[in-house]
Structure formats: C-alpha cells, structure tokens
Amino acid sequence: GYAQVGAESDWRTANTKSFKSTFTEENGYKLIFDDAQQKQENQIKAIRSFIQQDVDYIVVAPVVETGWETVLKEAKDAGIPVILSDRQMKLSDDSLYTCWVGGNFIKEGHDAGDWLAAYLKKQGRENDDINIVTLQGTIGASAQVGRTEGFGDKLKEHPKWHMLATQTGEFTQAKGQEVMESFLKSYPDIDVVVAENDNMAFGAIDAIKAAGKTCGPNGDIIIISFDAVAAAFDAMMAGDMNCSVECNPLHGPRVDAIIKKLQAGEKVNKIQYVDEKLFDTTMDLKAIKATRLY
Ligand code: GZL
C-alpha cells in the first residue's frame, strides 16, 4: 500500500509515476495506491485500510512530520513494515518505521543560499541590501522545514540579506501566485523570491509579470526555486527563473530495491538520501533537460 500526499505539484506527479511504473504485476507487486489530497486524516485512513487488507508493506510520503505515532503502532502490532519516502516523520520511537528515502532538504536550502551569495558576488552586489521573500511549502512538511532551515542558516551569514516575509503557498501554483500578489502589494522593493517548490515559483512569476515587474536573469527580481522539474527548465530557458535546486522524485526504484532486500532478510540503512544537484541559467539546460526523466 502506498499512501501518497496528493497531486499538488509536478514533483508529486513524477513521484507517483515513479511508483506506479515500478510497482507493477510484472515486477511482482500488487500496488494499492491512495491519494490523500494533502490531508493527513486521509493518509491515516489509507494506512488503516492497508492494515485491514493485511498488505505486506506500507509506504508513506507523510504530508507533515507529526501525528503518526498511533497509526504506526497499529501497523507495527499488525506486523507490517512501514517504509517512509520523500518526507519524514517525527517519532519518539524510530522502530515504528523500517527506513526513509528522500531528499536532503537542509542541504537543498544551503545550496540555494550558497548559489545566491555567488550570484550576487558575480554581480558586484555582495555588499548591497538584499530584500527577500519566501513562499514556503506546506507548513510542517519536511521539505518546508528543511529548506527554510537550510536557507535560514545562510541568511544568518549575510547581515545585508533581509527576509521581508515568509508565507505558505502550500506547494501549489495557484496559492503561490496569490501569496506573491500580496507580497508585491506590501513590498515595492523585493530583490529575491525563494519559492520552496517550482509550482509556487511559476505562480510567483505570473504575479510579478501581472504587476508589470520583471524577473529572472535579465529581470529585477531573482527567482530561486526547488525541485528542478521539467517545467522549471522551461522557465529558466525562457529567462523567467534563475535557478532550481533539484529534489529527486524517482523514489520508486529505491523503495523497490529496499523491499527486495527486506524480502531477502537483509538489513537496510535507516536513512537513504537520493542524489541531488542545482541547475541555473549558466548551464546548457536544453542538453541537460533532454537527459532527465522528469
Ligand atoms: C519534496 C516534496 C515536495 C516537493 C513539492 O520531497 O515533499 O512536495 O518539493 C511537493 O513539489 O509538493
């Protein structure tokens, strides 16, 4: 059973595709897939239904990090291993899950901050006052917690960087646009937008253009984003976005390998990070995009 967060972003769509193309009958699986529409209570219901159906493995991409102890105890009592994918859970007893595979969100935040410092230096703006706003992901989701923390570490290293406002755009394009519209009304002098996923960045770009402003490498407002989905490459090639920090959604094969190891009675590492890079407009994005699976 796979308890998926929802279908809120391109990243999520690619993640779902990765699971559905991996957990096939030919590959020896019967996949029971649940889309929780980004609601924790739906994910908890899905896990309980997987327990009822006595599945062999439960895989969860937890929408937020807290509130899982009770239902994971029920899975443990039923003798069903739980594998976490993508986002993490805060648990008092980490025997409640077998292992986790996903992105290193704090490192992603650090990479975004380091990229901005280098970019401003190249522009001779390392001593300028820089006004920043952040479109946060779903509050309490590991990707939001880690990216905010990671970029926050870099903010502390740059006293001239001013975080004017942070607000959640729920990882969706529509909400990202709405929040960016309000930021633009409140702050006439935004220099940088940090969007904690590409879909919110796309919304922000639309809002910036609608306000008669410009963004991207030749614009007034620098756009830093996360995920690096195919449409982010298009936005960078169109000159609307400056950089996107990759968060690899292709967890299907990783979880398949973990289950095969567990079936063979082998031990698996508790925490398994996927490989991630950063892409910006100085790179040959057309060539890179052609090699990517999402
Ligand atoms: C990251 C994942 C986040 C993506 C968003 O691993 O949890 O959720 O960054 C997605 O696009 O909605």
mmCIF file of C-alpha atoms and ligand atoms in Angstrom:
data_model
loop_
_atom_site.group_PDB
_atom_site.id
_atom_site.type_symbol
_atom_site.label_atom_id
_atom_site.label_comp_id
_atom_site.label_asym_id
_atom_site.label_seq_id
_atom_site.Cartn_x
_atom_site.Cartn_y
_atom_site.Cartn_z
ATOM 1 C CA GLY A 1 0.000 0.000 0.000
ATOM 2 C CA TYR A 2 1.309 3.472 -0.939
ATOM 3 C CA ALA A 3 -0.163 6.449 0.948
ATOM 4 C CA GLN A 4 0.704 9.357 -1.368
ATOM 5 C CA VAL A 5 0.416 13.018 -0.281
ATOM 6 C CA GLY A 6 -1.716 14.241 -3.190
ATOM 7 C CA ALA A 7 -1.277 15.650 -6.701
ATOM 8 C CA GLU A 8 -0.299 19.220 -5.756
ATOM 9 C CA SER A 9 2.787 19.656 -7.935
ATOM 10 C CA ASP A 10 4.756 18.454 -10.950
ATOM 11 C CA TRP A 11 7.162 16.884 -8.496
ATOM 12 C CA ARG A 12 4.356 14.880 -6.910
ATOM 13 C CA THR A 13 3.093 13.752 -10.325
ATOM 14 C CA ALA A 14 6.579 12.484 -11.212
ATOM 15 C CA ASN A 15 6.852 10.775 -7.822
ATOM 16 C CA THR A 16 3.519 8.996 -8.323
ATOM 17 C CA LYS A 17 4.532 7.961 -11.856
ATOM 18 C CA SER A 18 7.771 6.528 -10.477
ATOM 19 C CA PHE A 19 5.881 4.352 -8.005
ATOM 20 C CA LYS A 20 3.182 3.242 -10.451
ATOM 21 C CA SER A 21 5.751 2.288 -13.097
ATOM 22 C CA THR A 22 7.858 0.378 -10.566
ATOM 23 C CA PHE A 23 5.260 -1.491 -8.502
ATOM 24 C CA THR A 24 3.706 -3.439 -11.386
ATOM 25 C CA GLU A 25 2.437 -7.038 -11.616
ATOM 26 C CA GLU A 26 5.341 -7.875 -13.922
ATOM 27 C CA ASN A 27 7.686 -6.694 -11.178
ATOM 28 C CA GLY A 28 5.960 -8.990 -8.658
ATOM 29 C CA TYR A 29 3.747 -6.417 -6.927
ATOM 30 C CA LYS A 30 0.090 -5.607 -6.400
ATOM 31 C CA LEU A 31 0.046 -1.831 -5.713
ATOM 32 C CA ILE A 32 -2.775 -0.310 -3.672
ATOM 33 C CA PHE A 33 -2.384 3.438 -4.244
ATOM 34 C CA ASP A 34 -4.084 6.198 -2.242
ATOM 35 C CA ASP A 35 -4.062 9.962 -3.000
ATOM 36 C CA ALA A 36 -4.749 11.852 0.262
ATOM 37 C CA GLN A 37 -5.341 15.244 -1.395
ATOM 38 C CA GLN A 38 -2.742 16.702 1.027
ATOM 39 C CA LYS A 39 -4.842 15.796 4.084
ATOM 40 C CA GLN A 40 -3.215 13.887 6.953
ATOM 41 C CA GLU A 41 -6.507 12.336 8.061
ATOM 42 C CA ASN A 42 -6.868 10.773 4.602
ATOM 43 C CA GLN A 43 -3.369 9.294 4.816
ATOM 44 C CA ILE A 44 -4.137 7.844 8.256
ATOM 45 C CA LYS A 45 -7.358 6.330 6.844
ATOM 46 C CA ALA A 46 -5.372 4.842 3.956
ATOM 47 C CA ILE A 47 -2.821 3.278 6.318
ATOM 48 C CA ARG A 48 -5.633 1.750 8.381
ATOM 49 C CA SER A 49 -7.193 0.338 5.234
ATOM 50 C CA PHE A 50 -3.839 -1.159 4.191
ATOM 51 C CA ILE A 51 -3.658 -2.812 7.652
ATOM 52 C CA GLN A 52 -7.193 -4.169 7.189
ATOM 53 C CA GLN A 53 -6.143 -5.620 3.832
ATOM 54 C CA ASP A 54 -3.064 -7.101 5.528
ATOM 55 C CA VAL A 55 -0.626 -5.761 2.921
ATOM 56 C CA ASP A 56 2.999 -6.906 3.031
ATOM 57 C CA TYR A 57 4.477 -3.370 3.103
ATOM 58 C CA ILE A 58 3.135 0.106 3.780
ATOM 59 C CA VAL A 59 4.915 3.021 2.091
ATOM 60 C CA VAL A 60 4.057 6.561 3.227
ATOM 61 C CA ALA A 61 5.065 10.011 1.974
ATOM 62 C CA PRO A 62 3.874 11.827 5.138
ATOM 63 C CA VAL A 63 2.256 15.165 4.337
ATOM 64 C CA VAL A 64 3.560 16.614 7.644
ATOM 65 C CA GLU A 65 6.108 15.317 10.187
ATOM 66 C CA THR A 66 3.912 14.910 13.300
ATOM 67 C CA GLY A 67 0.772 12.968 14.325
ATOM 68 C CA TRP A 68 1.735 9.457 13.168
ATOM 69 C CA GLU A 69 2.576 7.531 16.388
ATOM 70 C CA THR A 70 -0.836 5.896 16.893
ATOM 71 C CA VAL A 71 -1.366 4.589 13.377
ATOM 72 C CA LEU A 72 2.241 3.420 13.050
ATOM 73 C CA LYS A 73 1.819 1.457 16.302
ATOM 74 C CA GLU A 74 -1.226 -0.199 14.731
ATOM 75 C CA ALA A 75 0.905 -1.160 11.699
ATOM 76 C CA LYS A 76 3.649 -2.475 13.991
ATOM 77 C CA ASP A 77 1.115 -4.506 16.025
ATOM 78 C CA ALA A 78 -0.121 -5.960 12.724
ATOM 79 C CA GLY A 79 3.476 -6.910 11.862
ATOM 80 C CA ILE A 80 3.516 -4.759 8.700
ATOM 81 C CA PRO A 81 6.805 -2.921 7.933
ATOM 82 C CA VAL A 82 6.449 0.812 7.146
ATOM 83 C CA ILE A 83 8.825 2.475 4.695
ATOM 84 C CA LEU A 84 8.897 6.301 4.529
ATOM 85 C CA SER A 85 9.526 8.000 1.209
ATOM 86 C CA ASP A 86 10.033 11.689 0.370
ATOM 87 C CA ARG A 87 9.089 13.482 3.612
ATOM 88 C CA GLN A 88 9.960 12.375 7.146
ATOM 89 C CA MET A 89 8.059 11.740 10.377
ATOM 90 C CA LYS A 90 8.994 12.964 13.865
ATOM 91 C CA LEU A 91 8.623 9.843 16.034
ATOM 92 C CA SER A 92 9.511 9.098 19.680
ATOM 93 C CA ASP A 93 10.323 5.515 18.697
ATOM 94 C CA ASP A 94 12.104 5.086 15.394
ATOM 95 C CA SER A 95 11.441 1.356 15.386
ATOM 96 C CA LEU A 96 7.970 2.387 14.136
ATOM 97 C CA TYR A 97 9.397 2.638 10.623
ATOM 98 C CA THR A 98 11.924 0.492 8.804
ATOM 99 C CA CYS A 99 13.725 3.194 6.787
ATOM 100 C CA TRP A 100 13.311 6.500 4.914
ATOM 101 C CA VAL A 101 14.452 7.515 1.415
ATOM 102 C CA GLY A 102 14.282 11.077 0.134
ATOM 103 C CA GLY A 103 15.950 14.415 -0.457
ATOM 104 C CA ASN A 104 18.317 16.203 1.910
ATOM 105 C CA PHE A 105 16.142 19.263 2.413
ATOM 106 C CA ILE A 106 18.528 21.175 4.693
ATOM 107 C CA LYS A 107 21.317 20.707 2.135
ATOM 108 C CA GLU A 108 18.935 21.919 -0.577
ATOM 109 C CA GLY A 109 18.360 25.093 1.468
ATOM 110 C CA HIS A 110 22.116 25.536 1.965
ATOM 111 C CA ASP A 111 22.753 25.079 -1.771
ATOM 112 C CA ALA A 112 20.148 27.749 -2.580
ATOM 113 C CA GLY A 113 21.793 30.207 -0.166
ATOM 114 C CA ASP A 114 25.278 29.482 -1.468
ATOM 115 C CA TRP A 115 24.029 29.956 -5.030
ATOM 116 C CA LEU A 116 22.530 33.370 -4.167
ATOM 117 C CA ALA A 117 25.744 34.533 -2.464
ATOM 118 C CA ALA A 118 27.836 33.551 -5.514
ATOM 119 C CA TYR A 119 25.307 35.114 -7.926
ATOM 120 C CA LEU A 120 25.230 38.451 -6.065
ATOM 121 C CA LYS A 121 29.039 38.467 -5.824
ATOM 122 C CA LYS A 122 29.301 37.947 -9.590
ATOM 123 C CA GLN A 123 27.008 40.974 -9.974
ATOM 124 C CA GLY A 124 29.106 43.050 -7.575
ATOM 125 C CA ARG A 125 26.153 43.202 -5.151
ATOM 126 C CA GLU A 126 27.704 41.330 -2.227
ATOM 127 C CA ASN A 127 27.531 44.495 -0.086
ATOM 128 C CA ASP A 128 24.073 45.623 -1.184
ATOM 129 C CA ASP A 129 20.970 45.395 0.980
ATOM 130 C CA ILE A 130 19.003 42.480 -0.492
ATOM 131 C CA ASN A 131 15.269 42.159 0.206
ATOM 132 C CA ILE A 132 13.963 38.580 0.127
ATOM 133 C CA VAL A 133 10.519 36.961 0.410
ATOM 134 C CA THR A 134 9.881 33.235 0.789
ATOM 135 C CA LEU A 135 6.957 31.179 -0.496
ATOM 136 C CA GLN A 136 7.031 28.262 1.940
ATOM 137 C CA GLY A 137 5.731 24.779 1.242
ATOM 138 C CA THR A 138 3.079 23.077 3.357
ATOM 139 C CA ILE A 139 3.949 24.130 6.930
ATOM 140 C CA GLY A 140 5.350 21.167 8.851
ATOM 141 C CA ALA A 141 6.296 19.151 5.764
ATOM 142 C CA SER A 142 9.945 18.037 5.875
ATOM 143 C CA ALA A 143 10.662 19.768 2.566
ATOM 144 C CA GLN A 144 9.375 23.059 4.023
ATOM 145 C CA VAL A 145 11.091 22.594 7.387
ATOM 146 C CA GLY A 146 14.451 21.665 5.865
ATOM 147 C CA ARG A 147 14.529 24.227 3.064
ATOM 148 C CA THR A 148 13.508 27.047 5.418
ATOM 149 C CA GLU A 149 16.126 25.936 7.986
ATOM 150 C CA GLY A 150 18.861 25.480 5.378
ATOM 151 C CA PHE A 151 18.327 28.851 3.696
ATOM 152 C CA GLY A 152 17.930 30.381 7.156
ATOM 153 C CA ASP A 153 21.446 29.208 8.043
ATOM 154 C CA LYS A 154 22.746 31.169 5.058
ATOM 155 C CA LEU A 155 20.609 34.205 5.919
ATOM 156 C CA LYS A 156 22.474 34.349 9.256
ATOM 157 C CA GLU A 157 25.767 34.505 7.350
ATOM 158 C CA HIS A 158 24.623 37.570 5.343
ATOM 159 C CA PRO A 159 23.538 40.519 7.543
ATOM 160 C CA LYS A 160 22.668 42.571 4.437
ATOM 161 C CA TRP A 161 20.068 39.993 3.384
ATOM 162 C CA HIS A 162 16.641 40.953 4.753
ATOM 163 C CA MET A 163 13.828 38.377 4.855
ATOM 164 C CA LEU A 164 10.820 40.672 4.453
ATOM 165 C CA ALA A 165 8.165 37.951 4.680
ATOM 166 C CA THR A 166 7.597 34.200 4.620
ATOM 167 C CA GLN A 167 4.201 32.616 3.945
ATOM 168 C CA THR A 168 2.998 29.205 2.811
ATOM 169 C CA GLY A 169 1.862 28.701 -0.763
ATOM 170 C CA GLU A 170 1.010 25.029 0.014
ATOM 171 C CA PHE A 171 3.369 23.871 -2.783
ATOM 172 C CA THR A 172 0.702 24.835 -5.354
ATOM 173 C CA GLN A 173 0.922 27.276 -8.271
ATOM 174 C CA ALA A 174 -2.396 28.962 -7.527
ATOM 175 C CA LYS A 175 -1.608 29.660 -3.885
ATOM 176 C CA GLY A 176 1.926 30.688 -4.761
ATOM 177 C CA GLN A 177 0.582 33.314 -7.156
ATOM 178 C CA GLU A 178 -1.922 34.574 -4.582
ATOM 179 C CA VAL A 179 0.709 34.976 -1.855
ATOM 180 C CA MET A 180 3.158 36.622 -4.258
ATOM 181 C CA GLU A 181 0.464 39.133 -5.262
ATOM 182 C CA SER A 182 0.096 40.082 -1.593
ATOM 183 C CA PHE A 183 3.879 40.300 -1.159
ATOM 184 C CA LEU A 184 4.114 42.650 -4.165
ATOM 185 C CA LYS A 185 1.410 44.888 -2.688
ATOM 186 C CA SER A 186 3.218 45.053 0.672
ATOM 187 C CA TYR A 187 6.822 45.331 -0.546
ATOM 188 C CA PRO A 188 7.700 47.530 -3.558
ATOM 189 C CA ASP A 189 11.409 46.626 -3.393
ATOM 190 C CA ILE A 190 11.680 42.827 -3.464
ATOM 191 C CA ASP A 191 15.031 41.660 -4.886
ATOM 192 C CA VAL A 192 14.722 37.880 -4.416
ATOM 193 C CA VAL A 193 11.902 35.324 -4.238
ATOM 194 C CA VAL A 194 12.728 31.967 -2.637
ATOM 195 C CA ALA A 195 9.992 29.524 -3.700
ATOM 196 C CA GLU A 196 10.154 26.192 -1.866
ATOM 197 C CA ASN A 197 8.972 24.390 -4.999
ATOM 198 C CA ASP A 198 8.774 25.085 -8.738
ATOM 199 C CA ASN A 199 4.986 25.282 -8.914
ATOM 200 C CA MET A 200 4.880 28.134 -6.420
ATOM 201 C CA ALA A 201 7.696 29.782 -8.400
ATOM 202 C CA PHE A 202 5.557 29.577 -11.563
ATOM 203 C CA GLY A 203 2.728 31.296 -9.670
ATOM 204 C CA ALA A 204 5.116 33.960 -8.405
ATOM 205 C CA ILE A 205 6.407 34.620 -11.932
ATOM 206 C CA ASP A 206 2.842 35.158 -13.174
ATOM 207 C CA ALA A 207 2.157 37.544 -10.278
ATOM 208 C CA ILE A 208 5.364 39.507 -10.910
ATOM 209 C CA LYS A 209 4.554 39.917 -14.617
ATOM 210 C CA ALA A 210 0.933 40.886 -13.846
ATOM 211 C CA ALA A 211 2.328 43.619 -11.559
ATOM 212 C CA GLY A 212 4.347 44.964 -14.505
ATOM 213 C CA LYS A 213 7.664 43.848 -13.000
ATOM 214 C CA THR A 214 10.357 41.566 -14.397
ATOM 215 C CA CYS A 215 12.168 38.520 -13.013
ATOM 216 C CA GLY A 216 14.872 36.012 -13.910
ATOM 217 C CA PRO A 217 18.471 36.568 -15.045
ATOM 218 C CA ASN A 218 17.581 39.736 -17.009
ATOM 219 C CA GLY A 219 14.850 40.963 -14.663
ATOM 220 C CA ASP A 220 14.578 42.950 -11.432
ATOM 221 C CA ILE A 221 13.626 40.035 -9.178
ATOM 222 C CA ILE A 222 15.804 36.910 -8.741
ATOM 223 C CA ILE A 223 13.775 33.658 -8.605
ATOM 224 C CA ILE A 224 15.272 30.753 -6.651
ATOM 225 C CA SER A 225 13.226 27.546 -6.646
ATOM 226 C CA PHE A 226 13.342 23.863 -5.608
ATOM 227 C CA ASP A 227 12.511 20.560 -7.347
ATOM 228 C CA ALA A 228 14.017 21.205 -10.847
ATOM 229 C CA VAL A 229 11.119 19.547 -12.668
ATOM 230 C CA ALA A 230 10.992 19.742 -16.490
ATOM 231 C CA ALA A 231 8.820 22.880 -16.444
ATOM 232 C CA ALA A 232 11.458 24.608 -14.290
ATOM 233 C CA PHE A 233 13.982 24.024 -17.076
ATOM 234 C CA ASP A 234 11.497 25.636 -19.472
ATOM 235 C CA ALA A 235 11.081 28.627 -17.109
ATOM 236 C CA MET A 236 14.863 29.071 -16.840
ATOM 237 C CA MET A 237 15.292 28.759 -20.620
ATOM 238 C CA ALA A 238 12.512 31.343 -21.052
ATOM 239 C CA GLY A 239 14.513 33.706 -18.789
ATOM 240 C CA ASP A 240 11.878 33.785 -16.023
ATOM 241 C CA MET A 241 13.704 31.793 -13.328
ATOM 242 C CA ASN A 242 17.337 31.954 -12.178
ATOM 243 C CA CYS A 243 17.925 28.568 -10.558
ATOM 244 C CA SER A 244 16.229 25.446 -9.252
ATOM 245 C CA VAL A 245 17.656 23.112 -6.615
ATOM 246 C CA GLU A 246 16.899 19.530 -7.596
ATOM 247 C CA CYS A 247 14.852 17.233 -5.384
ATOM 248 C CA ASN A 248 14.746 13.818 -6.985
ATOM 249 C CA PRO A 249 11.185 12.325 -7.029
ATOM 250 C CA LEU A 250 12.144 8.963 -8.553
ATOM 251 C CA HIS A 251 11.801 7.009 -5.313
ATOM 252 C CA GLY A 252 10.005 4.003 -6.862
ATOM 253 C CA PRO A 253 13.137 2.053 -7.819
ATOM 254 C CA ARG A 254 14.770 2.939 -4.473
ATOM 255 C CA VAL A 255 11.816 1.567 -2.486
ATOM 256 C CA ASP A 256 11.643 -1.497 -4.766
ATOM 257 C CA ALA A 257 15.321 -2.247 -4.004
ATOM 258 C CA ILE A 258 14.671 -1.790 -0.257
ATOM 259 C CA ILE A 259 11.716 -4.210 -0.317
ATOM 260 C CA LYS A 260 13.684 -6.799 -2.278
ATOM 261 C CA LYS A 261 16.466 -6.568 0.336
ATOM 262 C CA LEU A 262 13.976 -6.925 3.184
ATOM 263 C CA GLN A 263 12.386 -9.916 1.447
ATOM 264 C CA ALA A 264 15.857 -11.489 1.294
ATOM 265 C CA GLY A 265 16.276 -10.913 5.023
ATOM 266 C CA GLU A 266 18.960 -8.277 4.507
ATOM 267 C CA LYS A 267 19.421 -5.142 6.652
ATOM 268 C CA VAL A 268 18.694 -1.725 5.098
ATOM 269 C CA ASN A 269 20.066 1.717 6.068
ATOM 270 C CA LYS A 270 17.632 3.738 8.153
ATOM 271 C CA ILE A 271 18.174 6.996 6.258
ATOM 272 C CA GLN A 272 18.878 6.989 2.496
ATOM 273 C CA TYR A 273 19.378 10.297 0.651
ATOM 274 C CA VAL A 274 18.833 10.485 -3.100
ATOM 275 C CA ASP A 275 21.411 12.304 -5.274
ATOM 276 C CA GLU A 276 20.584 15.960 -5.996
ATOM 277 C CA LYS A 277 22.141 18.840 -7.943
ATOM 278 C CA LEU A 278 21.376 22.520 -8.651
ATOM 279 C CA PHE A 279 20.595 23.934 -12.102
ATOM 280 C CA ASP A 280 20.843 27.558 -13.238
ATOM 281 C CA THR A 281 20.778 29.645 -16.401
ATOM 282 C CA THR A 282 24.557 29.497 -16.864
ATOM 283 C CA MET A 283 24.249 25.802 -17.803
ATOM 284 C CA ASP A 284 23.337 24.104 -21.100
ATOM 285 C CA LEU A 285 19.802 23.488 -19.839
ATOM 286 C CA LYS A 286 18.453 22.231 -23.187
ATOM 287 C CA ALA A 287 21.024 19.432 -23.262
ATOM 288 C CA ILE A 288 20.578 18.601 -19.565
ATOM 289 C CA LYS A 289 16.776 18.563 -19.795
ATOM 290 C CA ALA A 290 16.982 16.047 -22.658
ATOM 291 C CA THR A 291 18.723 13.584 -20.319
ATOM 292 C CA ARG A 292 16.235 13.857 -17.464
ATOM 293 C CA LEU A 293 13.328 11.540 -16.587
ATOM 294 C CA TYR A 294 11.017 14.169 -15.031
HETATM 295 C C1 GZL B 1 9.928 17.110 -1.717
HETATM 296 C C2 GZL B 1 8.411 17.013 -1.714
HETATM 297 C C3 GZL B 1 7.791 18.344 -2.017
HETATM 298 C C4 GZL B 1 8.208 18.945 -3.362
HETATM 299 C C5 GZL B 1 6.938 19.630 -3.757
HETATM 300 O O1 GZL B 1 10.489 15.860 -1.417
HETATM 301 O O2 GZL B 1 7.949 16.570 -0.454
HETATM 302 O O3 GZL B 1 6.363 18.157 -2.084
HETATM 303 O O4 GZL B 1 9.266 19.842 -3.238
HETATM 304 C C6 GZL B 1 5.924 18.562 -3.389
HETATM 305 O O5 GZL B 1 6.837 19.964 -5.121
HETATM 306 O O6 GZL B 1 4.651 19.085 -3.398
#
